Coordinates of C-alpha atoms in Angstrom, one line a residue:
Chain A
M1 CA -0.8 6.1 25.5
K2 CA -0.1 5.9 21.9
T3 CA 3.2 7.5 20.8
L4 CA 2.8 9.8 17.8
P5 CA 5.4 9.4 15.1
F6 CA 8.0 12.1 15.0
I7 CA 7.6 13.9 11.7
I8 CA 10.9 15.7 11.3
Q9 CA 9.6 18.1 8.7
Q10 CA 6.2 19.1 7.9
T11 CA 4.9 19.7 4.3
H12 CA 3.8 22.7 2.5
A13 CA 0.4 24.4 2.9
A14 CA -2.8 22.9 1.6
S15 CA -3.9 23.6 -2.0
E16 CA -7.3 22.5 -3.4
E17 CA -7.2 22.8 -7.1
P18 CA -7.0 21.3 -9.6
W19 CA -8.3 17.7 -9.3
Q20 CA -6.4 14.8 -10.7
L21 CA -7.8 11.6 -12.1
V22 CA -5.8 8.3 -11.9
I23 CA -6.6 5.4 -14.2
P24 CA -5.1 1.9 -14.2
A25 CA -3.9 0.8 -17.6
S26 CA -6.4 -2.0 -17.9
I27 CA -9.4 0.5 -17.5
W28 CA -7.8 3.0 -19.9
T29 CA -7.2 0.3 -22.6
L30 CA -10.9 -0.8 -22.5
L31 CA -12.0 2.8 -22.6
A32 CA -9.7 3.9 -25.4
D33 CA -10.7 0.9 -27.5
H34 CA -14.4 1.7 -26.9
L35 CA -14.1 5.4 -27.7
F36 CA -11.7 5.2 -30.6
P37 CA -12.6 2.0 -32.6
G38 CA -11.5 3.8 -35.9
D39 CA -15.0 5.0 -37.0
H40 CA -14.4 8.7 -36.0
D41 CA -17.8 8.7 -34.3
E42 CA -18.8 9.6 -30.8
H43 CA -19.2 6.9 -28.0
G44 CA -20.1 7.0 -24.3
A45 CA -19.3 5.3 -21.0
V46 CA -19.5 5.9 -17.3
L47 CA -16.5 5.6 -14.9
T48 CA -16.9 5.3 -11.1
A49 CA -14.1 6.6 -8.9
G50 CA -12.9 6.5 -5.3
I51 CA -11.9 9.9 -3.9
V52 CA -8.8 10.9 -1.9
R53 CA -8.4 14.4 -0.5
T54 CA -5.1 15.6 0.9
E55 CA -3.1 18.8 1.1
R56 CA -1.7 18.1 -2.4
G57 CA -5.3 18.3 -3.8
T58 CA -8.1 15.9 -4.6
R59 CA -7.6 12.7 -6.6
L60 CA -10.3 10.6 -8.3
L61 CA -9.3 6.9 -8.5
A62 CA -10.9 5.0 -11.4
R63 CA -12.6 1.9 -10.2
D64 CA -15.4 0.5 -12.4
L65 CA -16.0 1.2 -16.1
F66 CA -19.4 0.7 -17.7
L67 CA -19.3 0.9 -21.5
A68 CA -22.5 2.2 -23.1
R69 CA -23.7 0.2 -26.1
D70 CA -24.1 2.3 -29.2
G71 CA -27.8 2.8 -30.2
N72 CA -29.0 1.1 -27.1
E73 CA -27.5 2.9 -24.1
F74 CA -25.8 5.8 -26.1
V75 CA -28.5 7.2 -28.3
P76 CA -29.2 10.3 -30.5
S77 CA -30.1 13.3 -28.4
P78 CA -32.5 16.3 -29.1
H79 CA -30.0 18.6 -27.3
A80 CA -26.5 17.1 -28.3
H81 CA -25.1 14.7 -30.9
R82 CA -25.7 11.7 -28.6
Q83 CA -26.4 11.0 -24.9
L84 CA -26.6 8.2 -22.4
T85 CA -30.1 6.9 -21.8
A86 CA -31.8 7.8 -18.5
E87 CA -32.0 4.1 -17.5
F88 CA -28.2 3.7 -18.0
V89 CA -27.4 6.8 -16.0
N90 CA -30.0 6.0 -13.3
Q91 CA -28.4 2.5 -12.6
R92 CA -24.8 3.9 -12.5
I93 CA -25.6 7.0 -10.3
R94 CA -27.4 4.8 -7.8
H95 CA -24.4 2.4 -7.8
C96 CA -22.2 5.4 -7.0
R97 CA -24.5 6.6 -4.2
D98 CA -24.6 3.1 -2.6
E99 CA -20.8 2.5 -3.0
Q100 CA -19.8 6.1 -2.2
L101 CA -18.0 6.6 -5.5
A102 CA -17.8 9.6 -7.8
Y103 CA -19.9 9.4 -11.1
L104 CA -18.1 10.4 -14.4
A105 CA -20.0 10.3 -17.7
I106 CA -17.6 10.0 -20.6
H107 CA -17.7 10.8 -24.3
N108 CA -15.1 11.5 -26.9
H109 CA -14.3 14.3 -29.3
G110 CA -12.1 14.3 -32.5
G111 CA -8.8 16.1 -32.7
S112 CA -5.5 15.6 -31.1
G113 CA -3.4 17.1 -28.2
S114 CA -6.2 19.3 -26.8
V115 CA -9.8 18.9 -25.9
A116 CA -12.7 21.0 -24.3
F117 CA -16.4 20.6 -23.6
S118 CA -18.6 22.1 -26.2
S119 CA -21.2 24.7 -25.2
V120 CA -23.8 22.0 -25.9
D121 CA -22.0 19.7 -23.5
L122 CA -21.9 22.4 -20.7
R123 CA -25.6 23.2 -21.1
S124 CA -26.3 19.5 -20.8
H125 CA -24.3 19.4 -17.5
E126 CA -26.2 22.4 -16.2
R127 CA -29.6 20.7 -17.1
G128 CA -28.7 17.3 -15.6
Y129 CA -26.1 17.5 -12.8
P130 CA -28.1 19.2 -10.1
A131 CA -30.6 16.3 -10.2
L132 CA -27.7 13.8 -10.2
L133 CA -26.1 15.4 -7.2
D134 CA -29.4 15.0 -5.3
I135 CA -29.5 11.3 -6.2
A136 CA -25.8 10.7 -5.4
R137 CA -26.2 12.0 -1.9
G138 CA -22.8 13.6 -1.3
Q139 CA -20.8 12.1 -4.1
P140 CA -19.3 14.3 -6.8
V141 CA -20.8 13.9 -10.3
G142 CA -19.3 15.1 -13.6
A143 CA -18.1 14.4 -17.0
L144 CA -14.9 13.7 -18.9
V145 CA -14.3 14.4 -22.6
I146 CA -11.5 12.6 -24.2
A147 CA -9.6 13.2 -27.5
D148 CA -6.4 11.7 -28.8
G149 CA -3.7 12.6 -26.1
A150 CA -6.0 14.9 -24.0
V151 CA -8.6 14.7 -21.3
A152 CA -10.7 17.4 -19.8
G153 CA -13.2 17.1 -16.9
D154 CA -16.1 19.1 -15.3
I155 CA -16.8 17.9 -11.8
W156 CA -19.7 19.1 -9.7
T157 CA -19.6 18.8 -6.0
P158 CA -22.3 18.9 -3.3
D159 CA -21.0 22.3 -2.0
G160 CA -22.1 23.9 -5.2
R161 CA -18.7 24.3 -6.8
R162 CA -17.3 23.0 -10.1
R163 CA -13.9 21.6 -10.5
E164 CA -11.7 20.9 -13.6
I165 CA -9.6 17.8 -14.0
G166 CA -6.2 19.3 -14.5
E167 CA -4.3 16.1 -15.0
T168 CA -5.2 12.5 -15.9
V169 CA -2.5 10.0 -15.0
I170 CA -2.6 6.6 -16.7
L171 CA -0.7 3.9 -14.9
S172 CA 0.6 2.1 -18.1
R173 CA 4.2 0.8 -18.6
N174 CA 5.2 4.4 -19.0
I175 CA 3.2 6.6 -16.7
R176 CA 1.3 8.9 -19.0
R177 CA 0.1 12.3 -18.0
L178 CA -2.7 13.9 -20.1
H179 CA -4.1 17.4 -19.8
P180 CA -6.8 19.4 -21.5
E181 CA -4.2 21.3 -23.4
A182 CA -0.8 20.2 -24.7
A183 CA 1.9 20.8 -21.9
T184 CA 3.9 23.9 -22.3
A185 CA 7.6 23.6 -22.7
P186 CA 9.3 23.5 -19.2
A187 CA 11.4 26.5 -18.0
A188 CA 15.1 26.4 -18.6
H189 CA 16.7 23.5 -16.7
R190 CA 19.3 23.8 -14.0
E191 CA 22.9 23.4 -14.8
I192 CA 23.4 20.5 -12.4
D193 CA 20.9 18.5 -14.4
D194 CA 22.6 19.0 -17.7
R195 CA 24.0 15.5 -18.1
Q196 CA 20.8 13.7 -17.1
I197 CA 18.4 15.8 -19.2
R198 CA 20.4 14.7 -22.2
V199 CA 18.8 11.3 -21.5
Y200 CA 15.2 12.1 -20.6
G201 CA 14.9 15.8 -21.5
A202 CA 13.9 18.9 -19.6
A203 CA 10.3 17.8 -19.7
G204 CA 11.4 14.5 -18.0
Q205 CA 13.3 16.5 -15.4
A206 CA 10.2 18.7 -14.8
V207 CA 8.1 15.6 -14.3
L208 CA 10.5 14.3 -11.7
R209 CA 10.6 17.6 -9.8
R210 CA 6.7 17.5 -9.4
L211 CA 6.6 13.9 -8.1
K212 CA 6.1 12.8 -4.5
V213 CA 7.7 9.5 -3.8
G214 CA 7.4 7.4 -0.7
V215 CA 10.2 5.2 0.6
I216 CA 9.2 2.6 3.2
G217 CA 12.4 1.7 5.2
A218 CA 15.5 3.8 5.3
G219 CA 18.0 1.0 5.9
G220 CA 20.5 -0.7 3.6
V221 CA 18.0 -0.5 0.7
G222 CA 15.8 2.5 1.5
L223 CA 18.6 4.9 2.2
P224 CA 20.3 4.5 -1.1
V225 CA 16.9 4.6 -2.9
A226 CA 16.1 7.9 -1.2
S227 CA 19.5 9.3 -2.0
A228 CA 19.3 8.2 -5.7
L229 CA 15.8 9.8 -6.1
A230 CA 17.0 13.1 -4.7
R231 CA 19.9 13.0 -7.1
L232 CA 17.6 12.3 -10.0
G233 CA 15.6 15.4 -9.0
V234 CA 12.5 14.0 -7.4
G235 CA 10.9 17.1 -5.7
H236 CA 9.3 15.5 -2.7
I237 CA 10.3 12.4 -0.8
V238 CA 8.7 10.8 2.2
A239 CA 10.9 8.3 4.0
I240 CA 9.6 6.2 6.9
D241 CA 11.6 4.1 9.3
P242 CA 11.3 3.3 13.1
D243 CA 15.0 2.5 13.6
H244 CA 18.1 4.3 14.7
V245 CA 21.6 3.7 13.2
E246 CA 23.5 0.9 14.9
P247 CA 27.1 0.1 14.6
T248 CA 26.4 -3.0 12.6
N249 CA 24.4 -0.9 10.0
L250 CA 27.4 1.3 9.0
P251 CA 28.7 -1.0 6.3
R252 CA 25.4 -0.9 4.5
L253 CA 24.3 2.8 5.0
P254 CA 26.0 5.1 2.6
E255 CA 27.0 8.4 4.2
S256 CA 26.2 7.2 7.7
T257 CA 28.9 8.0 10.3
R258 CA 30.3 6.6 13.5
T259 CA 28.8 9.6 15.2
D260 CA 25.3 8.6 13.8
A261 CA 25.7 5.2 15.4
M262 CA 27.2 6.6 18.6
T263 CA 29.9 3.9 18.4
F264 CA 31.8 5.6 21.2
F265 CA 29.1 4.4 23.6
D266 CA 28.6 1.0 22.1
R267 CA 32.0 -0.6 22.6
E268 CA 33.0 -3.9 24.1
G269 CA 33.4 -3.7 27.9
Q270 CA 31.2 -0.6 28.3
P271 CA 28.6 -1.0 31.0
R272 CA 25.2 -1.9 29.6
W273 CA 23.6 1.4 30.6
I274 CA 26.2 3.4 28.6
R275 CA 25.6 1.1 25.5
S276 CA 21.9 1.6 25.9
L277 CA 22.4 5.3 26.1
G278 CA 24.3 5.2 22.9
R279 CA 21.5 3.4 21.2
R280 CA 19.0 5.9 22.5
F281 CA 20.9 8.9 21.2
S282 CA 22.1 7.4 17.9
A283 CA 20.6 9.1 14.7
P284 CA 17.3 7.9 13.3
K285 CA 17.9 6.3 9.9
V286 CA 15.5 8.7 8.2
K287 CA 17.5 11.6 9.5
V288 CA 20.6 10.2 7.7
A289 CA 18.5 9.7 4.6
R290 CA 17.3 13.3 4.7
R291 CA 20.9 14.6 5.2
S292 CA 22.0 12.6 2.2
A293 CA 19.2 13.8 0.0
R294 CA 19.8 17.4 1.0
R295 CA 23.5 17.2 0.2
A296 CA 22.4 16.5 -3.4
R297 CA 19.4 18.9 -3.6
K298 CA 19.2 21.7 -1.0
D299 CA 15.7 22.6 -1.9
I300 CA 14.2 19.2 -1.8
L301 CA 11.0 18.7 0.3
F302 CA 12.0 15.7 2.4
E303 CA 9.7 14.4 5.0
A304 CA 11.7 12.1 7.4
I305 CA 9.2 10.2 9.5
H306 CA 10.7 8.3 12.4
G307 CA 7.8 5.8 13.0
E308 CA 6.1 2.6 11.8
V309 CA 4.2 2.5 8.5
S310 CA 1.6 0.4 10.3
D311 CA 0.6 3.5 12.3
P312 CA -2.4 5.0 10.4
I313 CA -1.0 8.6 11.0
V314 CA 2.2 7.7 9.3
A315 CA 0.6 5.6 6.4
R316 CA -1.6 8.6 5.7
R317 CA 1.5 10.6 4.7
L318 CA 1.8 8.2 1.7
I319 CA -1.7 8.2 0.3
D320 CA -1.0 11.0 -2.2
C321 CA 2.4 9.7 -3.5
D322 CA 3.0 9.2 -7.1
Y323 CA 5.2 6.2 -6.6
L324 CA 6.2 4.0 -3.6
F325 CA 9.4 2.0 -2.9
L326 CA 9.1 -0.8 -0.3
A327 CA 12.5 -1.2 1.2
A328 CA 11.5 -2.9 4.5
D329 CA 11.4 -6.6 5.2
S330 CA 8.5 -6.8 7.7
H331 CA 5.2 -8.4 6.6
T332 CA 3.4 -5.5 8.3
A333 CA 5.2 -3.1 5.9
R334 CA 4.4 -5.4 3.0
A335 CA 0.7 -5.3 3.8
E336 CA 0.6 -1.6 4.2
F337 CA 2.5 -1.1 1.0
N338 CA 0.1 -3.5 -0.9
S339 CA -2.9 -1.7 0.4
L340 CA -1.6 1.7 -0.6
V341 CA -0.8 0.5 -4.1
H342 CA -4.4 -0.8 -4.6
Q343 CA -6.6 1.4 -2.4
Y344 CA -5.0 4.6 -3.7
L345 CA -3.8 3.5 -7.1
I346 CA -0.1 4.3 -6.5
P347 CA 2.4 2.1 -8.5
G348 CA 5.2 0.8 -6.5
V349 CA 8.1 -1.7 -6.3
Q350 CA 9.3 -4.0 -3.6
I351 CA 13.2 -4.3 -3.3
G352 CA 15.0 -6.9 -1.3
S353 CA 17.9 -9.4 -1.2
K354 CA 17.9 -12.9 0.1
V355 CA 20.8 -14.9 1.3
E356 CA 20.0 -18.6 1.8
L357 CA 22.1 -20.5 4.2
T358 CA 22.5 -24.3 4.7
P359 CA 21.8 -25.7 8.2
E360 CA 25.7 -25.5 8.6
Q361 CA 25.4 -21.7 7.8
D362 CA 27.2 -22.0 4.5
V363 CA 26.0 -19.8 1.6
H364 CA 23.6 -21.7 -0.6
G365 CA 22.1 -18.9 -2.7
I366 CA 22.3 -15.1 -2.9
Y367 CA 19.4 -13.2 -4.7
S368 CA 18.5 -9.7 -5.5
I369 CA 14.8 -9.4 -5.8
V370 CA 12.7 -6.7 -7.5
R371 CA 8.9 -7.0 -7.5
P372 CA 6.9 -4.3 -9.4
V373 CA 3.4 -3.9 -7.8
T374 CA 0.8 -2.0 -9.7
P375 CA -3.0 -2.0 -9.5
D376 CA -3.1 -4.2 -12.6
S377 CA -0.5 -6.7 -11.5
G378 CA -1.2 -9.5 -9.1
C379 CA -0.6 -8.3 -5.5
L380 CA 1.7 -9.5 -2.8
W381 CA -1.3 -11.3 -1.1
C382 CA -2.2 -13.2 -4.2
N383 CA 1.5 -14.3 -4.6
G384 CA 1.7 -15.6 -1.0
L385 CA 4.3 -13.0 -0.1
I386 CA 2.5 -11.7 3.0
S387 CA 1.9 -13.9 6.0
P388 CA -1.1 -13.0 8.3
A389 CA 0.6 -14.9 11.1
R390 CA 3.8 -13.0 10.7
I391 CA 1.9 -9.7 10.8
T392 CA 0.2 -10.7 14.0
D393 CA 3.6 -11.7 15.3
E394 CA 5.1 -8.4 14.5
L395 CA 2.3 -6.5 16.1
L396 CA 2.4 -8.5 19.4
P397 CA 4.1 -7.1 22.6
K398 CA 7.6 -8.5 22.8
H399 CA 7.0 -10.8 25.8
I400 CA 4.0 -12.4 24.2
R401 CA 6.0 -12.8 20.9
E402 CA 8.8 -14.5 22.8
A403 CA 6.4 -16.9 24.5
Q404 CA 4.9 -17.8 21.1
R405 CA 8.4 -18.5 19.5
Y406 CA 8.5 -22.0 18.0
V407 CA 11.9 -21.7 16.5
P408 CA 14.8 -20.6 18.7
G409 CA 16.7 -17.7 17.2
A410 CA 14.0 -16.8 14.8
D411 CA 14.6 -13.1 15.6
A412 CA 18.2 -13.3 14.6
P413 CA 19.2 -10.7 12.0
A414 CA 19.1 -11.8 8.5
P415 CA 22.5 -11.8 6.5
S416 CA 22.9 -8.7 4.5
V417 CA 25.6 -7.0 2.3
G418 CA 25.4 -3.5 1.0
T419 CA 26.8 -4.2 -2.5
L420 CA 24.1 -6.9 -3.0
N421 CA 21.4 -4.4 -1.9
A422 CA 22.8 -2.0 -4.5
L423 CA 21.8 -4.4 -7.3
G424 CA 18.1 -4.2 -6.4
V425 CA 18.3 -0.5 -5.7
A426 CA 19.7 0.2 -9.2
Q427 CA 17.2 -2.0 -11.0
A428 CA 14.2 -0.6 -9.2
T429 CA 15.1 3.1 -9.3
N430 CA 16.0 2.8 -13.0
H431 CA 12.6 1.2 -13.7
F432 CA 10.9 4.1 -11.9
L433 CA 12.9 6.7 -13.8
L434 CA 12.3 5.3 -17.2
A435 CA 8.5 4.8 -16.5
A436 CA 8.1 8.3 -15.0
T437 CA 9.9 9.9 -18.0
G438 CA 8.2 7.7 -20.7
L439 CA 11.3 5.8 -21.9
L440 CA 10.4 2.2 -21.2
R441 CA 9.9 0.0 -24.2
K442 CA 7.5 -2.9 -24.5
S443 CA 8.9 -6.1 -23.2
T444 CA 7.5 -9.6 -22.8
T445 CA 8.5 -9.5 -19.1
D446 CA 6.6 -6.2 -18.3
G447 CA 5.5 -6.3 -14.7
D448 CA 7.2 -9.6 -13.9
Y449 CA 8.9 -10.2 -10.6
R450 CA 12.7 -10.4 -11.2
R451 CA 15.2 -12.3 -9.1
L452 CA 18.8 -12.2 -9.9
D453 CA 20.8 -15.2 -8.8
T454 CA 24.1 -13.4 -8.1
L455 CA 26.1 -16.6 -7.7
T456 CA 25.4 -17.6 -11.4
G457 CA 24.3 -14.2 -12.9
R458 CA 21.1 -15.8 -14.1
Q459 CA 18.0 -13.5 -14.2
I460 CA 14.8 -15.4 -13.2
T461 CA 11.4 -13.8 -14.0
E462 CA 8.1 -14.8 -12.6
I463 CA 4.6 -13.8 -13.7
P464 CA 2.7 -12.6 -10.7
R465 CA -0.6 -14.5 -9.9
K466 CA -3.9 -12.6 -9.6
D467 CA -6.9 -13.8 -7.6
P468 CA -10.1 -12.2 -8.9
D469 CA -11.7 -12.4 -5.4
C470 CA -8.8 -10.8 -3.7
I471 CA -10.0 -8.0 -1.3
E472 CA -7.1 -5.8 -2.3
C473 CA -6.5 -6.2 -6.1
G474 CA -9.7 -7.9 -7.1
H475 CA -12.7 -6.1 -8.6
G476 CA -15.4 -7.7 -6.4
T477 CA -17.9 -5.5 -4.5
G478 CA -15.9 -5.9 -1.2
S479 CA -12.6 -5.1 -2.8
L480 CA -10.7 -2.1 -1.6
M481 CA -9.4 -1.4 -5.1
A482 CA -9.4 2.4 -5.8
R483 CA -11.6 3.0 -2.8
G484 CA -9.5 5.9 -1.5
Q485 CA -10.4 6.9 2.0
P486 CA -12.2 4.2 4.0
V487 CA -15.8 4.4 3.1
H488 CA -17.3 2.6 6.1
Chain B
M1 CA -12.4 -8.4 23.0
I2 CA -13.7 -10.8 25.7
V3 CA -16.5 -13.3 25.2
D4 CA -17.9 -14.7 28.5
E5 CA -19.2 -18.2 29.6
L6 CA -18.1 -20.4 26.8
E7 CA -18.2 -24.2 27.0
L8 CA -14.7 -25.9 26.7
G9 CA -15.7 -29.5 27.1
S10 CA -15.2 -32.0 30.0
T11 CA -11.5 -32.4 29.5
F12 CA -11.0 -29.2 31.4
A13 CA -12.0 -28.1 34.8
P14 CA -13.7 -25.7 35.1
S15 CA -15.4 -26.6 31.9
T16 CA -16.4 -23.1 31.0
S17 CA -14.3 -19.9 30.6
W18 CA -14.2 -16.5 29.1
I19 CA -12.1 -16.3 26.0
G20 CA -10.2 -13.2 25.1
F21 CA -8.3 -12.0 22.0
Q22 CA -7.0 -8.7 20.4
I23 CA -8.1 -7.6 17.0
P24 CA -4.9 -6.2 15.4
A25 CA -5.0 -2.8 13.6
L26 CA -4.3 -4.6 10.3
Y27 CA -7.2 -7.1 10.7
P28 CA -8.4 -8.8 8.5
R29 CA -5.0 -8.9 7.0
A30 CA -3.6 -10.2 10.3
D31 CA -4.4 -13.5 12.0
I32 CA -6.2 -13.4 15.3
Y33 CA -4.0 -15.1 17.9
P34 CA -3.1 -15.8 20.6
H35 CA -6.3 -16.3 22.6
F36 CA -6.6 -16.3 26.4
V37 CA -8.7 -18.1 28.9
R38 CA -9.3 -18.2 32.6
P39 CA -6.0 -18.4 34.7
D40 CA -7.2 -21.4 36.9
L41 CA -7.9 -23.6 33.9
A42 CA -6.6 -27.2 34.5
R43 CA -7.1 -30.6 33.0
A44 CA -9.9 -32.6 34.7
D45 CA -7.5 -35.7 34.9
G46 CA -4.9 -33.7 36.9
R47 CA -2.2 -33.7 34.2
A48 CA -0.4 -30.6 33.5
L49 CA -1.4 -28.3 30.6
T50 CA 0.8 -28.6 27.6
A51 CA 1.3 -26.5 24.4
P52 CA -0.5 -24.8 22.9
L53 CA -1.9 -24.0 26.4
N54 CA 0.7 -21.7 28.3
P55 CA -0.2 -20.8 31.9
G56 CA 1.2 -17.8 33.7
H57 CA 0.3 -15.1 31.2
S58 CA -1.9 -12.0 31.3
M59 CA -4.1 -10.7 28.6
P60 CA -2.6 -7.6 27.0
G61 CA -4.8 -4.5 27.3
F62 CA -6.8 -5.9 30.2
N63 CA -4.1 -6.8 32.7
R64 CA -6.1 -10.0 33.4
P65 CA -4.2 -13.1 34.5
A66 CA -4.8 -15.8 31.9
V67 CA -3.7 -19.1 30.2
M68 CA -2.5 -18.3 26.7
V69 CA -3.8 -20.4 23.8
S70 CA -1.3 -20.3 21.0
R71 CA -3.0 -21.5 17.8
R72 CA -1.7 -19.8 14.6
S73 CA -3.6 -20.1 11.4
N74 CA -0.9 -20.5 8.7
R75 CA -3.6 -20.6 6.0
W76 CA -5.4 -17.5 7.2
D77 CA -7.3 -15.9 4.2
P78 CA -8.2 -12.2 4.7
A79 CA -11.0 -12.5 2.2
R80 CA -12.7 -15.3 4.1
D81 CA -11.5 -15.7 7.7
T82 CA -12.9 -13.6 10.5
A83 CA -12.4 -13.2 14.2
S84 CA -15.6 -15.1 15.0
L85 CA -14.7 -18.0 12.8
K86 CA -11.3 -18.2 14.5
L87 CA -13.0 -18.2 17.9
Q88 CA -15.2 -21.0 16.7
R89 CA -12.0 -23.0 15.7
I90 CA -10.5 -22.4 19.1
L91 CA -13.7 -23.7 20.8
T92 CA -13.7 -26.7 18.5
W93 CA -10.1 -27.4 19.4
F94 CA -11.1 -27.4 23.1
I95 CA -14.0 -29.7 22.7
E96 CA -12.1 -32.1 20.4
Q97 CA -9.6 -32.6 23.3
D98 CA -12.6 -34.2 25.0
S99 CA -13.1 -36.9 22.3
R100 CA -9.4 -37.5 22.0
S101 CA -9.2 -38.1 25.8
R102 CA -12.0 -40.7 25.5
V103 CA -10.2 -42.5 22.5
A104 CA -7.0 -42.5 24.5
A105 CA -8.8 -44.0 27.5

């Protein structure tokens, strides 16, 4: 019988409204260039989107953009200023029906900082969308209107309801959040945040508080990440790890104690059954991470999941995150993380450290590694960083895995030092903080993988490769990019 | 998954077997291996089975005694490789042992 993961704390009650739209930077750039070429005129397009529904609400995930050619596919209208032609709409709505995607017609308005549909726009929706809903066979249909710095949406669903798009998230270097109206000033900040809001402002602190961030792995990298996020003021953290604290973890797990590791039971000379008892009753790593986070922020919503991210029930807890940290070294975790980034449009970062030893076990190289992974960057598959054979190996029963073993000692623990882990943790959490609060500046190495050679202090950057046919990050028909929940 | 009555070539006796394998939860991101064949598989020339054939196993999930066939695909491509193509490669490997035996003779 399958063991269900132990979710130490459940989340808040479900809420339906409002909907959110997430758009990768590449799609947003194409769309913005098309809508605002500098002629102050109106232009049109259609966006298709995957759909993900969770207790945090419904997200539309931008997948394909179809730009309407002015005068040919976007033409003068007897009812409005301009409209998409019937043929253009017909092709796209059938595409959405077949691919089980939402259909969003787009046009632009002038102005800046706020936007709304005109009464002519809304009458046009009322005339056309009931018929489009029939053709779409269960998929939402609707419209977006975009102005400089503002997006509004009117989405029609098969249950006869209409929803607004409350927030549009653009996954650019700095993660932008656009609304129909300019955001109101946040309420007074809390005193404990006084020093950090002098860096990123009360608005930045309010953004952090609304975020849900996933941390895969709560060991020597994941635990300090979760602790740092809590101290920054992230409101909701999901930490996932299947392991318990062992005595050899203590040097790398900040705030873990000998009681967590049950060191009393696990001493030289103790009978094996007593040592095994100690391992059984030692604390799950996620529990230590939750304790550390709560010491910083008593009111944080912290889901400590003692389980494997390869378990679909566990992975589902991450699909509505705003950001992901991969702090586990298994290839199964890499594959799950990579899928979450692309299928659900969640930007993330992989953190690791690598110690290379010579055959004589001398230190050859020590590296701190940080790999940003976003829907627009090349994925971990494209860059040869996930091994299908290793995934299979990790999923095999232990006795089969041992019988398969070609290299004796291949399961030996990798060398690891807490202070080296701290380098990657600091770099990745700072990148997240600055992107979330809008402080990153343009750089020629945006999105590059970073490897710090700690023996020489040299920073090595590498541009990620991207395969257009990749089933995760490619845009082919079979790709899972922005699909949201499985469609078949 | 078990596929019955597949031809393994005359190097082996019996020359036919079922072939079993598991499809991991992360398929097609995960390779399909190991495979399993009938437990009484032997070489027709009487020599012992050698790697990648490992006698004395049982197929997980079926509790069925089996010889384990350990053939990893280090170049598995999730966009192109499938469980059926991998099965075909395993069968090809068995049949190629036949021609190799003839060359050696």
